[in-house]
């Protein structure tokens, strides 16, 4: 079965082998050297002065961030994950403002600017770089810059779980950048990452909140290459291997080319891309036959694609584009989709998806 869901993504053999080595105790020099190597590579990758690794899924880092940095956040809700920020605030009795959007539409920087100008109690913005519910890309860079111009002390929390390792990110106006092990890093679920700005570090040092998600005690420990509680040792060893083998510029280039080519290939089959501003991380197709298409792909072509959530449950399907993906696997995905459309009497098979994909993909790869 080919796993093509936008998280978890498949773990390549070389990372699985690294994680198959005997368990290391987390309070040892051997493990600390893996931890230090990951810290160094993450800060370089995110271009942020400090980073934390937490043993939890991505939502744990979202909760830790809201708890530590927000007294009155503006939560941008353009889907399931944006909605989660508001739910976390509510669970902790933190007052919040929500900007709710249709899942295919990104709010403009102006929409957000108006809200910030109306309410000077807002001290933080919580937003997804890519809102994975619909595969929508927010213009986080522009929004963060605008927000800092209005209020230089505002804290910008960007959930980049489906953006880190996908594309180079401009983090110059971002204070907290959230990542997770199971998306573009291609590791098992269970570890979250927090990239931190200088100001975020200052706040952490002055706000001693929470217990398991107490970032002050994590920061104190992680600066010494250890963690407050047991580290997710196996995942960190996998991450060290990722940094050993990954050529990030190459990954960004191939991911972008794959994303463009997949979207074009599916477009050539008459399939409709759902979001108005699609992210690179995944291809989201709006189609009323989504459940039948997914069922056929799984049963006949051994291909696991993701459906939608909530009201989009049966009307979209999502194809992963994160990580290091062999080109022949993506070719199989677009080809199997074309075959499935024929079998469901939606469109006659002509072998066009593969051709369009290859033309576009190598056009992008061979450019300059
Ligand atoms: C996957 C994902 C998360 C994290 O979800 P967990 O299930 O807690 O790992 C958060 N935000 C976005 C945008 C995601 O895609």
mmCIF file of C-alpha atoms and ligand atoms in Angstrom:
data_model
loop_
_atom_site.group_PDB
_atom_site.id
_atom_site.type_symbol
_atom_site.label_atom_id
_atom_site.label_comp_id
_atom_site.label_asym_id
_atom_site.label_seq_id
_atom_site.Cartn_x
_atom_site.Cartn_y
_atom_site.Cartn_z
ATOM 1 C CA UNK A 1 0.000 0.000 0.000
ATOM 2 C CA UNK A 2 1.394 3.389 -0.975
ATOM 3 C CA UNK A 3 0.752 5.942 1.764
ATOM 4 C CA UNK A 4 0.040 9.328 0.154
ATOM 5 C CA UNK A 5 -1.734 11.132 2.993
ATOM 6 C CA UNK A 6 -0.485 14.600 4.013
ATOM 7 C CA UNK A 7 0.731 13.218 7.314
ATOM 8 C CA UNK A 8 1.750 10.851 8.538
ATOM 9 C CA UNK A 9 4.036 10.418 5.552
ATOM 10 C CA UNK A 10 5.969 7.204 4.848
ATOM 11 C CA UNK A 11 9.329 6.811 6.608
ATOM 12 C CA UNK A 12 12.066 5.910 4.113
ATOM 13 C CA UNK A 13 14.196 2.809 4.632
ATOM 14 C CA UNK A 14 17.330 4.778 5.556
ATOM 15 C CA UNK A 15 15.523 6.569 8.420
ATOM 16 C CA UNK A 16 13.833 3.351 9.577
ATOM 17 C CA UNK A 17 17.224 1.625 9.680
ATOM 18 C CA UNK A 18 18.715 4.446 11.764
ATOM 19 C CA UNK A 19 15.845 4.131 14.227
ATOM 20 C CA UNK A 20 16.301 0.349 14.412
ATOM 21 C CA UNK A 21 19.633 0.742 16.256
ATOM 22 C CA UNK A 22 19.565 -0.256 19.948
ATOM 23 C CA UNK A 23 17.785 2.145 22.292
ATOM 24 C CA UNK A 24 20.000 4.756 23.906
ATOM 25 C CA UNK A 25 19.365 6.121 27.362
ATOM 26 C CA UNK A 26 18.501 9.808 27.145
ATOM 27 C CA UNK A 27 20.837 10.897 29.968
ATOM 28 C CA UNK A 28 24.044 9.860 28.221
ATOM 29 C CA UNK A 29 26.776 11.657 26.312
ATOM 30 C CA UNK A 30 26.029 9.501 23.245
ATOM 31 C CA UNK A 31 22.432 10.640 23.103
ATOM 32 C CA UNK A 32 23.301 14.251 23.908
ATOM 33 C CA UNK A 33 25.492 14.397 20.822
ATOM 34 C CA UNK A 34 22.516 13.377 18.634
ATOM 35 C CA UNK A 35 20.404 16.002 20.398
ATOM 36 C CA UNK A 36 23.026 18.722 19.881
ATOM 37 C CA UNK A 37 23.349 17.823 16.201
ATOM 38 C CA UNK A 38 19.561 18.114 15.729
ATOM 39 C CA UNK A 39 19.401 21.425 17.620
ATOM 40 C CA UNK A 40 22.169 22.886 15.509
ATOM 41 C CA UNK A 41 20.600 21.766 12.235
ATOM 42 C CA UNK A 42 17.093 22.864 13.209
ATOM 43 C CA UNK A 43 18.142 26.392 14.195
ATOM 44 C CA UNK A 44 20.006 26.671 10.892
ATOM 45 C CA UNK A 45 17.066 25.286 8.905
ATOM 46 C CA UNK A 46 14.460 27.515 10.575
ATOM 47 C CA UNK A 47 16.850 30.486 10.768
ATOM 48 C CA UNK A 48 15.794 31.148 14.339
ATOM 49 C CA UNK A 49 18.058 31.632 17.369
ATOM 50 C CA UNK A 50 16.545 28.909 19.539
ATOM 51 C CA UNK A 51 14.622 25.664 19.109
ATOM 52 C CA UNK A 52 12.842 23.157 21.356
ATOM 53 C CA UNK A 53 11.917 19.531 20.698
ATOM 54 C CA UNK A 54 8.963 18.150 22.643
ATOM 55 C CA UNK A 55 7.725 14.584 23.040
ATOM 56 C CA UNK A 56 4.167 15.066 21.766
ATOM 57 C CA UNK A 57 2.300 15.419 18.487
ATOM 58 C CA UNK A 58 2.056 18.813 16.803
ATOM 59 C CA UNK A 59 -0.988 19.831 18.810
ATOM 60 C CA UNK A 60 1.103 19.638 21.998
ATOM 61 C CA UNK A 61 3.382 22.377 20.664
ATOM 62 C CA UNK A 62 0.281 24.405 19.734
ATOM 63 C CA UNK A 63 -0.998 24.064 23.295
ATOM 64 C CA UNK A 64 2.409 24.917 24.797
ATOM 65 C CA UNK A 65 2.542 28.045 22.627
ATOM 66 C CA UNK A 66 -0.928 29.318 23.496
ATOM 67 C CA UNK A 67 -0.262 28.661 27.175
ATOM 68 C CA UNK A 68 3.096 30.425 27.190
ATOM 69 C CA UNK A 69 2.613 33.392 24.876
ATOM 70 C CA UNK A 70 -1.066 34.324 24.672
ATOM 71 C CA UNK A 71 -3.221 36.493 26.938
ATOM 72 C CA UNK A 72 -5.592 37.432 24.112
ATOM 73 C CA UNK A 73 -4.719 35.764 20.795
ATOM 74 C CA UNK A 74 -6.267 36.411 17.414
ATOM 75 C CA UNK A 75 -6.826 32.921 16.014
ATOM 76 C CA UNK A 76 -7.065 32.611 12.249
ATOM 77 C CA UNK A 77 -9.530 29.810 11.583
ATOM 78 C CA UNK A 78 -9.442 28.729 7.938
ATOM 79 C CA UNK A 79 -9.898 25.053 8.772
ATOM 80 C CA UNK A 80 -9.638 22.311 11.358
ATOM 81 C CA UNK A 81 -6.152 23.251 12.549
ATOM 82 C CA UNK A 82 -6.814 26.980 12.879
ATOM 83 C CA UNK A 83 -9.972 26.117 14.789
ATOM 84 C CA UNK A 84 -7.787 24.104 17.172
ATOM 85 C CA UNK A 85 -5.936 27.221 18.387
ATOM 86 C CA UNK A 86 -9.251 28.692 19.528
ATOM 87 C CA UNK A 87 -10.260 25.414 21.181
ATOM 88 C CA UNK A 88 -6.968 25.349 23.097
ATOM 89 C CA UNK A 89 -7.461 28.943 24.287
ATOM 90 C CA UNK A 90 -11.002 28.089 25.375
ATOM 91 C CA UNK A 91 -9.839 24.977 27.259
ATOM 92 C CA UNK A 92 -7.463 27.181 29.277
ATOM 93 C CA UNK A 93 -9.976 30.013 29.804
ATOM 94 C CA UNK A 94 -7.882 32.346 27.679
ATOM 95 C CA UNK A 95 -9.887 35.125 26.042
ATOM 96 C CA UNK A 96 -9.482 35.074 22.242
ATOM 97 C CA UNK A 97 -10.725 36.626 19.017
ATOM 98 C CA UNK A 98 -11.366 34.409 16.013
ATOM 99 C CA UNK A 99 -11.350 35.246 12.325
ATOM 100 C CA UNK A 100 -13.273 32.451 10.649
ATOM 101 C CA UNK A 101 -12.982 31.871 6.910
ATOM 102 C CA UNK A 102 -14.234 29.459 4.320
ATOM 103 C CA UNK A 103 -11.693 26.609 4.081
ATOM 104 C CA UNK A 104 -10.737 27.471 0.496
ATOM 105 C CA UNK A 105 -10.125 31.164 1.140
ATOM 106 C CA UNK A 106 -7.189 32.839 2.875
ATOM 107 C CA UNK A 107 -7.918 36.091 4.723
ATOM 108 C CA UNK A 108 -5.959 39.094 3.457
ATOM 109 C CA UNK A 109 -3.434 41.009 5.553
ATOM 110 C CA UNK A 110 -5.935 43.904 5.437
ATOM 111 C CA UNK A 111 -8.696 41.797 7.023
ATOM 112 C CA UNK A 112 -6.339 40.990 9.880
ATOM 113 C CA UNK A 113 -5.022 44.551 10.128
ATOM 114 C CA UNK A 114 -8.583 45.837 10.713
ATOM 115 C CA UNK A 115 -9.069 43.460 13.632
ATOM 116 C CA UNK A 116 -5.727 44.367 15.225
ATOM 117 C CA UNK A 117 -6.506 48.077 14.944
ATOM 118 C CA UNK A 118 -9.901 47.630 16.593
ATOM 119 C CA UNK A 119 -8.601 45.710 19.596
ATOM 120 C CA UNK A 120 -5.347 46.720 21.238
ATOM 121 C CA UNK A 121 -5.669 43.950 23.851
ATOM 122 C CA UNK A 122 -4.714 41.384 21.194
ATOM 123 C CA UNK A 123 -1.162 40.350 22.092
ATOM 124 C CA UNK A 124 -0.619 37.461 19.665
ATOM 125 C CA UNK A 125 -1.679 35.928 16.353
ATOM 126 C CA UNK A 126 -2.052 32.193 15.866
ATOM 127 C CA UNK A 127 -2.047 31.109 12.246
ATOM 128 C CA UNK A 128 -1.227 28.130 10.020
ATOM 129 C CA UNK A 129 1.339 28.569 7.238
ATOM 130 C CA UNK A 130 -0.448 25.793 5.383
ATOM 131 C CA UNK A 131 -3.931 25.020 6.735
ATOM 132 C CA UNK A 132 -3.931 21.283 6.021
ATOM 133 C CA UNK A 133 -7.724 20.893 6.258
ATOM 134 C CA UNK A 134 -8.096 22.340 2.756
ATOM 135 C CA UNK A 135 -4.457 22.594 1.649
ATOM 136 C CA UNK A 136 -4.616 26.393 1.858
ATOM 137 C CA UNK A 137 -1.500 28.613 2.037
ATOM 138 C CA UNK A 138 -1.793 31.724 4.215
ATOM 139 C CA UNK A 139 0.483 34.629 3.364
ATOM 140 C CA UNK A 140 2.041 34.403 6.815
ATOM 141 C CA UNK A 141 5.146 36.386 5.858
ATOM 142 C CA UNK A 142 3.095 39.419 4.829
ATOM 143 C CA UNK A 143 0.660 39.108 7.741
ATOM 144 C CA UNK A 144 3.499 38.835 10.279
ATOM 145 C CA UNK A 145 5.257 41.896 8.867
ATOM 146 C CA UNK A 146 2.042 43.950 8.919
ATOM 147 C CA UNK A 147 1.245 42.850 12.489
ATOM 148 C CA UNK A 148 4.686 43.896 13.760
ATOM 149 C CA UNK A 149 4.293 47.300 12.116
ATOM 150 C CA UNK A 150 1.055 47.860 14.026
ATOM 151 C CA UNK A 151 2.333 46.445 17.313
ATOM 152 C CA UNK A 152 6.032 45.651 17.593
ATOM 153 C CA UNK A 153 5.404 43.530 20.685
ATOM 154 C CA UNK A 154 2.810 41.243 19.130
ATOM 155 C CA UNK A 155 3.798 37.578 19.146
ATOM 156 C CA UNK A 156 3.305 35.733 15.876
ATOM 157 C CA UNK A 157 2.774 31.998 16.322
ATOM 158 C CA UNK A 158 2.911 30.145 13.012
ATOM 159 C CA UNK A 159 1.918 26.494 12.792
ATOM 160 C CA UNK A 160 4.251 25.375 10.018
ATOM 161 C CA UNK A 161 3.789 21.653 10.485
ATOM 162 C CA UNK A 162 3.056 21.255 6.772
ATOM 163 C CA UNK A 163 5.520 23.956 5.662
ATOM 164 C CA UNK A 164 8.819 23.219 7.434
ATOM 165 C CA UNK A 165 10.907 21.024 5.151
ATOM 166 C CA UNK A 166 8.551 21.845 2.269
ATOM 167 C CA UNK A 167 9.706 25.320 1.297
ATOM 168 C CA UNK A 168 12.238 27.868 2.581
ATOM 169 C CA UNK A 169 10.407 30.115 5.062
ATOM 170 C CA UNK A 170 11.100 33.746 5.893
ATOM 171 C CA UNK A 171 10.955 33.628 9.690
ATOM 172 C CA UNK A 172 12.185 37.195 10.279
ATOM 173 C CA UNK A 173 8.817 38.361 11.721
ATOM 174 C CA UNK A 174 7.788 35.052 13.272
ATOM 175 C CA UNK A 175 8.283 34.405 16.981
ATOM 176 C CA UNK A 176 7.173 30.809 17.301
ATOM 177 C CA UNK A 177 7.350 28.356 14.423
ATOM 178 C CA UNK A 178 5.740 24.979 15.062
ATOM 179 C CA UNK A 179 6.796 21.752 13.365
ATOM 180 C CA UNK A 180 6.087 18.051 13.716
ATOM 181 C CA UNK A 181 8.011 14.849 13.042
ATOM 182 C CA UNK A 182 5.384 13.089 10.899
ATOM 183 C CA UNK A 183 5.063 15.440 7.940
ATOM 184 C CA UNK A 184 7.982 16.633 5.758
ATOM 185 C CA UNK A 185 10.577 15.081 8.114
ATOM 186 C CA UNK A 186 9.084 11.665 7.209
ATOM 187 C CA UNK A 187 9.500 10.380 10.780
ATOM 188 C CA UNK A 188 6.969 8.590 12.974
ATOM 189 C CA UNK A 189 4.462 10.821 14.825
ATOM 190 C CA UNK A 190 5.475 11.752 18.377
ATOM 191 C CA UNK A 191 7.759 14.758 18.290
ATOM 192 C CA UNK A 192 6.941 18.458 17.918
ATOM 193 C CA UNK A 193 9.384 21.258 17.212
ATOM 194 C CA UNK A 194 9.264 24.899 18.287
ATOM 195 C CA UNK A 195 11.482 27.455 16.539
ATOM 196 C CA UNK A 196 11.807 30.560 18.742
ATOM 197 C CA UNK A 197 12.704 34.205 18.147
ATOM 198 C CA UNK A 198 14.841 36.213 20.564
ATOM 199 C CA UNK A 199 11.681 37.815 21.952
ATOM 200 C CA UNK A 200 9.955 34.467 22.368
ATOM 201 C CA UNK A 201 12.960 33.305 24.391
ATOM 202 C CA UNK A 202 12.711 36.393 26.641
ATOM 203 C CA UNK A 203 9.039 35.714 27.301
ATOM 204 C CA UNK A 204 9.699 32.054 28.069
ATOM 205 C CA UNK A 205 12.363 33.037 30.586
ATOM 206 C CA UNK A 206 9.935 35.404 32.328
ATOM 207 C CA UNK A 207 6.723 33.351 32.251
ATOM 208 C CA UNK A 208 6.923 30.159 34.225
ATOM 209 C CA UNK A 209 3.685 28.449 33.152
ATOM 210 C CA UNK A 210 2.432 24.875 32.873
ATOM 211 C CA UNK A 211 4.020 21.637 33.974
ATOM 212 C CA UNK A 212 4.670 19.136 31.171
ATOM 213 C CA UNK A 213 4.590 21.990 28.656
ATOM 214 C CA UNK A 214 6.684 24.334 30.782
ATOM 215 C CA UNK A 215 8.900 25.860 28.120
ATOM 216 C CA UNK A 216 11.098 27.565 30.707
ATOM 217 C CA UNK A 217 12.283 24.275 32.143
ATOM 218 C CA UNK A 218 12.551 22.763 28.637
ATOM 219 C CA UNK A 219 14.692 25.648 27.439
ATOM 220 C CA UNK A 220 16.958 25.372 30.471
ATOM 221 C CA UNK A 221 17.480 21.647 29.828
ATOM 222 C CA UNK A 222 17.636 21.727 26.048
ATOM 223 C CA UNK A 223 20.383 24.346 26.072
ATOM 224 C CA UNK A 224 22.368 21.573 27.769
ATOM 225 C CA UNK A 225 21.267 19.067 25.106
ATOM 226 C CA UNK A 226 18.877 17.204 27.300
ATOM 227 C CA UNK A 227 15.120 17.392 27.988
ATOM 228 C CA UNK A 228 13.080 17.968 31.146
ATOM 229 C CA UNK A 229 11.419 14.543 30.776
ATOM 230 C CA UNK A 230 12.286 11.459 28.694
ATOM 231 C CA UNK A 231 13.294 12.496 25.161
ATOM 232 C CA UNK A 232 11.686 10.857 22.122
ATOM 233 C CA UNK A 233 15.086 9.205 21.609
ATOM 234 C CA UNK A 234 14.235 7.069 18.589
ATOM 235 C CA UNK A 235 12.698 9.958 16.666
ATOM 236 C CA UNK A 236 15.667 12.206 17.452
ATOM 237 C CA UNK A 237 18.052 9.571 16.105
ATOM 238 C CA UNK A 238 15.870 9.463 12.979
ATOM 239 C CA UNK A 239 15.973 13.251 12.725
ATOM 240 C CA UNK A 240 19.772 13.238 12.990
ATOM 241 C CA UNK A 241 19.852 10.825 10.045
ATOM 242 C CA UNK A 242 17.468 13.089 8.118
ATOM 243 C CA UNK A 243 19.879 15.999 8.536
ATOM 244 C CA UNK A 244 22.769 13.765 7.539
ATOM 245 C CA UNK A 245 21.173 12.777 4.225
ATOM 246 C CA UNK A 246 18.907 15.716 3.352
ATOM 247 C CA UNK A 247 20.017 18.328 0.861
ATOM 248 C CA UNK A 248 17.412 20.933 1.780
ATOM 249 C CA UNK A 249 17.800 23.070 -1.346
ATOM 250 C CA UNK A 250 17.283 19.995 -3.476
ATOM 251 C CA UNK A 251 14.272 18.924 -1.387
ATOM 252 C CA UNK A 252 12.670 22.377 -1.735
ATOM 253 C CA UNK A 253 13.236 22.379 -5.478
ATOM 254 C CA UNK A 254 11.901 18.859 -6.047
ATOM 255 C CA UNK A 255 8.934 19.395 -3.720
ATOM 256 C CA UNK A 256 7.920 22.526 -5.593
ATOM 257 C CA UNK A 257 8.310 20.833 -8.982
ATOM 258 C CA UNK A 258 6.276 17.832 -7.804
ATOM 259 C CA UNK A 259 3.573 20.098 -6.454
ATOM 260 C CA UNK A 260 3.262 22.106 -9.671
ATOM 261 C CA UNK A 261 3.353 19.001 -11.862
ATOM 262 C CA UNK A 262 0.791 17.085 -9.773
ATOM 263 C CA UNK A 263 -1.633 19.999 -9.792
ATOM 264 C CA UNK A 264 -1.235 20.423 -13.573
ATOM 265 C CA UNK A 265 -1.616 16.689 -14.224
ATOM 266 C CA UNK A 266 -4.819 16.481 -12.193
ATOM 267 C CA UNK A 267 -6.080 19.685 -13.782
ATOM 268 C CA UNK A 268 -5.578 18.079 -17.207
ATOM 269 C CA UNK A 269 -8.029 15.361 -16.088
ATOM 270 C CA UNK A 270 -10.648 18.015 -15.389
ATOM 271 C CA UNK A 271 -10.188 17.737 -11.618
ATOM 272 C CA UNK A 272 -10.681 20.914 -9.613
ATOM 273 C CA UNK A 273 -8.087 22.206 -7.152
ATOM 274 C CA UNK A 274 -10.005 23.138 -3.989
ATOM 275 C CA UNK A 275 -8.164 26.078 -2.329
ATOM 276 C CA UNK A 276 -7.869 29.449 -4.051
ATOM 277 C CA UNK A 277 -4.299 29.776 -2.818
ATOM 278 C CA UNK A 278 -2.930 26.211 -2.755
ATOM 279 C CA UNK A 279 -0.019 25.239 -0.521
ATOM 280 C CA UNK A 280 2.953 23.269 -1.826
ATOM 281 C CA UNK A 281 2.569 20.548 0.824
ATOM 282 C CA UNK A 282 -0.433 18.810 -0.696
ATOM 283 C CA UNK A 283 -2.839 18.738 -3.614
ATOM 284 C CA UNK A 284 -6.480 19.050 -2.583
ATOM 285 C CA UNK A 285 -9.147 18.106 -5.111
ATOM 286 C CA UNK A 286 -12.800 19.073 -4.793
ATOM 287 C CA UNK A 287 -14.933 16.289 -6.268
ATOM 288 C CA UNK A 288 -18.357 14.892 -5.398
ATOM 289 C CA UNK A 289 -17.148 11.360 -6.198
ATOM 290 C CA UNK A 290 -14.277 11.575 -3.696
ATOM 291 C CA UNK A 291 -15.361 8.581 -1.550
ATOM 292 C CA UNK A 292 -15.707 6.304 -4.628
ATOM 293 C CA UNK A 293 -12.405 7.499 -6.082
ATOM 294 C CA UNK A 294 -10.569 6.905 -2.797
ATOM 295 C CA UNK A 295 -12.186 3.477 -2.326
ATOM 296 C CA UNK A 296 -11.206 2.313 -5.811
ATOM 297 C CA UNK A 297 -7.675 3.676 -5.463
ATOM 298 C CA UNK A 298 -7.233 1.838 -2.190
ATOM 299 C CA UNK A 299 -8.794 -1.493 -3.161
ATOM 300 C CA UNK A 300 -7.557 -1.825 -6.715
ATOM 301 C CA UNK A 301 -4.443 0.343 -6.945
ATOM 302 C CA UNK A 302 -3.072 0.059 -3.369
ATOM 303 C CA UNK A 303 -3.023 3.769 -2.884
ATOM 304 C CA UNK A 304 -4.010 5.508 0.327
ATOM 305 C CA UNK A 305 -5.121 9.143 -0.143
ATOM 306 C CA UNK A 306 -6.720 11.324 2.561
ATOM 307 C CA UNK A 307 -10.336 12.466 2.466
ATOM 308 C CA UNK A 308 -11.645 15.636 4.066
ATOM 309 C CA UNK A 309 -12.855 16.549 7.544
ATOM 310 C CA UNK A 310 -16.164 17.894 8.872
ATOM 311 C CA UNK A 311 -18.393 19.316 6.109
ATOM 312 C CA UNK A 312 -15.744 18.511 3.477
ATOM 313 C CA UNK A 313 -15.513 14.862 4.573
ATOM 314 C CA UNK A 314 -16.913 13.438 1.321
ATOM 315 C CA UNK A 315 -16.210 16.267 -1.077
ATOM 316 C CA UNK A 316 -12.426 16.550 -1.180
ATOM 317 C CA UNK A 317 -9.426 14.260 -1.287
ATOM 318 C CA UNK A 318 -5.842 15.223 -0.446
ATOM 319 C CA UNK A 319 -2.573 13.930 -1.895
ATOM 320 C CA UNK A 320 0.679 14.334 0.014
ATOM 321 C CA UNK A 321 3.576 16.143 -1.548
ATOM 322 C CA UNK A 322 5.911 16.414 1.472
ATOM 323 C CA UNK A 323 9.225 14.705 2.002
ATOM 324 C CA UNK A 324 11.513 12.822 -0.358
ATOM 325 C CA UNK A 325 9.207 10.996 -2.770
ATOM 326 C CA UNK A 326 10.428 8.758 -5.610
ATOM 327 C CA UNK A 327 9.170 10.190 -8.887
ATOM 328 C CA UNK A 328 7.767 6.828 -10.030
ATOM 329 C CA UNK A 329 5.447 6.797 -7.022
ATOM 330 C CA UNK A 330 3.878 10.147 -7.950
ATOM 331 C CA UNK A 331 3.575 8.982 -11.555
ATOM 332 C CA UNK A 332 1.647 5.982 -10.272
ATOM 333 C CA UNK A 333 -0.651 8.261 -8.257
ATOM 334 C CA UNK A 334 -1.667 10.476 -11.182
ATOM 335 C CA UNK A 335 -1.921 7.469 -13.492
ATOM 336 C CA UNK A 336 -4.071 5.463 -11.060
ATOM 337 C CA UNK A 337 -6.339 8.474 -10.670
ATOM 338 C CA UNK A 338 -6.801 8.665 -14.423
ATOM 339 C CA UNK A 339 -7.600 4.927 -14.501
ATOM 340 C CA UNK A 340 -10.076 5.308 -11.638
ATOM 341 C CA UNK A 341 -11.900 8.161 -13.378
ATOM 342 C CA UNK A 342 -12.337 5.896 -16.418
ATOM 343 C CA UNK A 343 -13.655 3.037 -14.301
ATOM 344 C CA UNK A 344 -16.148 5.340 -12.614
ATOM 345 C CA UNK A 345 -17.290 6.546 -16.058
ATOM 346 C CA UNK A 346 -16.199 10.086 -15.302
ATOM 347 C CA UNK A 347 -13.576 10.467 -18.003
ATOM 348 C CA UNK A 348 -12.064 8.198 -20.677
ATOM 349 C CA UNK A 349 -8.454 7.048 -20.056
ATOM 350 C CA UNK A 350 -5.905 8.415 -22.524
ATOM 351 C CA UNK A 351 -2.666 8.285 -20.514
ATOM 352 C CA UNK A 352 -2.488 12.061 -20.339
ATOM 353 C CA UNK A 353 -1.799 12.565 -16.613
ATOM 354 C CA UNK A 354 1.647 10.940 -16.771
ATOM 355 C CA UNK A 355 2.609 12.950 -19.827
ATOM 356 C CA UNK A 356 1.560 16.283 -18.323
ATOM 357 C CA UNK A 357 3.273 15.421 -15.044
ATOM 358 C CA UNK A 358 6.588 14.552 -16.711
ATOM 359 C CA UNK A 359 6.550 17.623 -18.952
ATOM 360 C CA UNK A 360 5.877 19.976 -16.052
ATOM 361 C CA UNK A 361 8.145 18.232 -13.551
ATOM 362 C CA UNK A 362 11.258 18.177 -15.703
ATOM 363 C CA UNK A 363 10.432 21.640 -17.046
ATOM 364 C CA UNK A 364 10.668 22.894 -13.445
ATOM 365 C CA UNK A 365 13.685 20.789 -12.452
ATOM 366 C CA UNK A 366 15.702 21.777 -15.522
ATOM 367 C CA UNK A 367 14.845 25.439 -15.272
ATOM 368 C CA UNK A 368 18.057 27.558 -14.803
HETATM 369 C C1 LIG B 1 -0.735 17.624 11.202
HETATM 370 C C2 LIG B 1 -0.964 19.009 11.595
HETATM 371 C C3 LIG B 1 -0.963 19.400 12.953
HETATM 372 C C4 LIG B 1 -0.653 18.491 14.096
HETATM 373 O O1 LIG B 1 -1.563 17.585 14.357
HETATM 374 P P1 LIG B 1 -1.197 16.415 15.357
HETATM 375 O O2 LIG B 1 -2.204 15.385 15.002
HETATM 376 O O3 LIG B 1 -1.335 16.920 16.715
HETATM 377 O O4 LIG B 1 0.214 16.024 15.049
HETATM 378 C C5 LIG B 1 -1.146 20.729 13.247
HETATM 379 N N1 LIG B 1 -1.331 21.631 12.278
HETATM 380 C C6 LIG B 1 -1.325 21.308 10.982
HETATM 381 C C7 LIG B 1 -1.510 22.383 9.964
HETATM 382 C C8 LIG B 1 -1.148 19.980 10.596
HETATM 383 O O5 LIG B 1 -1.138 19.656 9.308
#
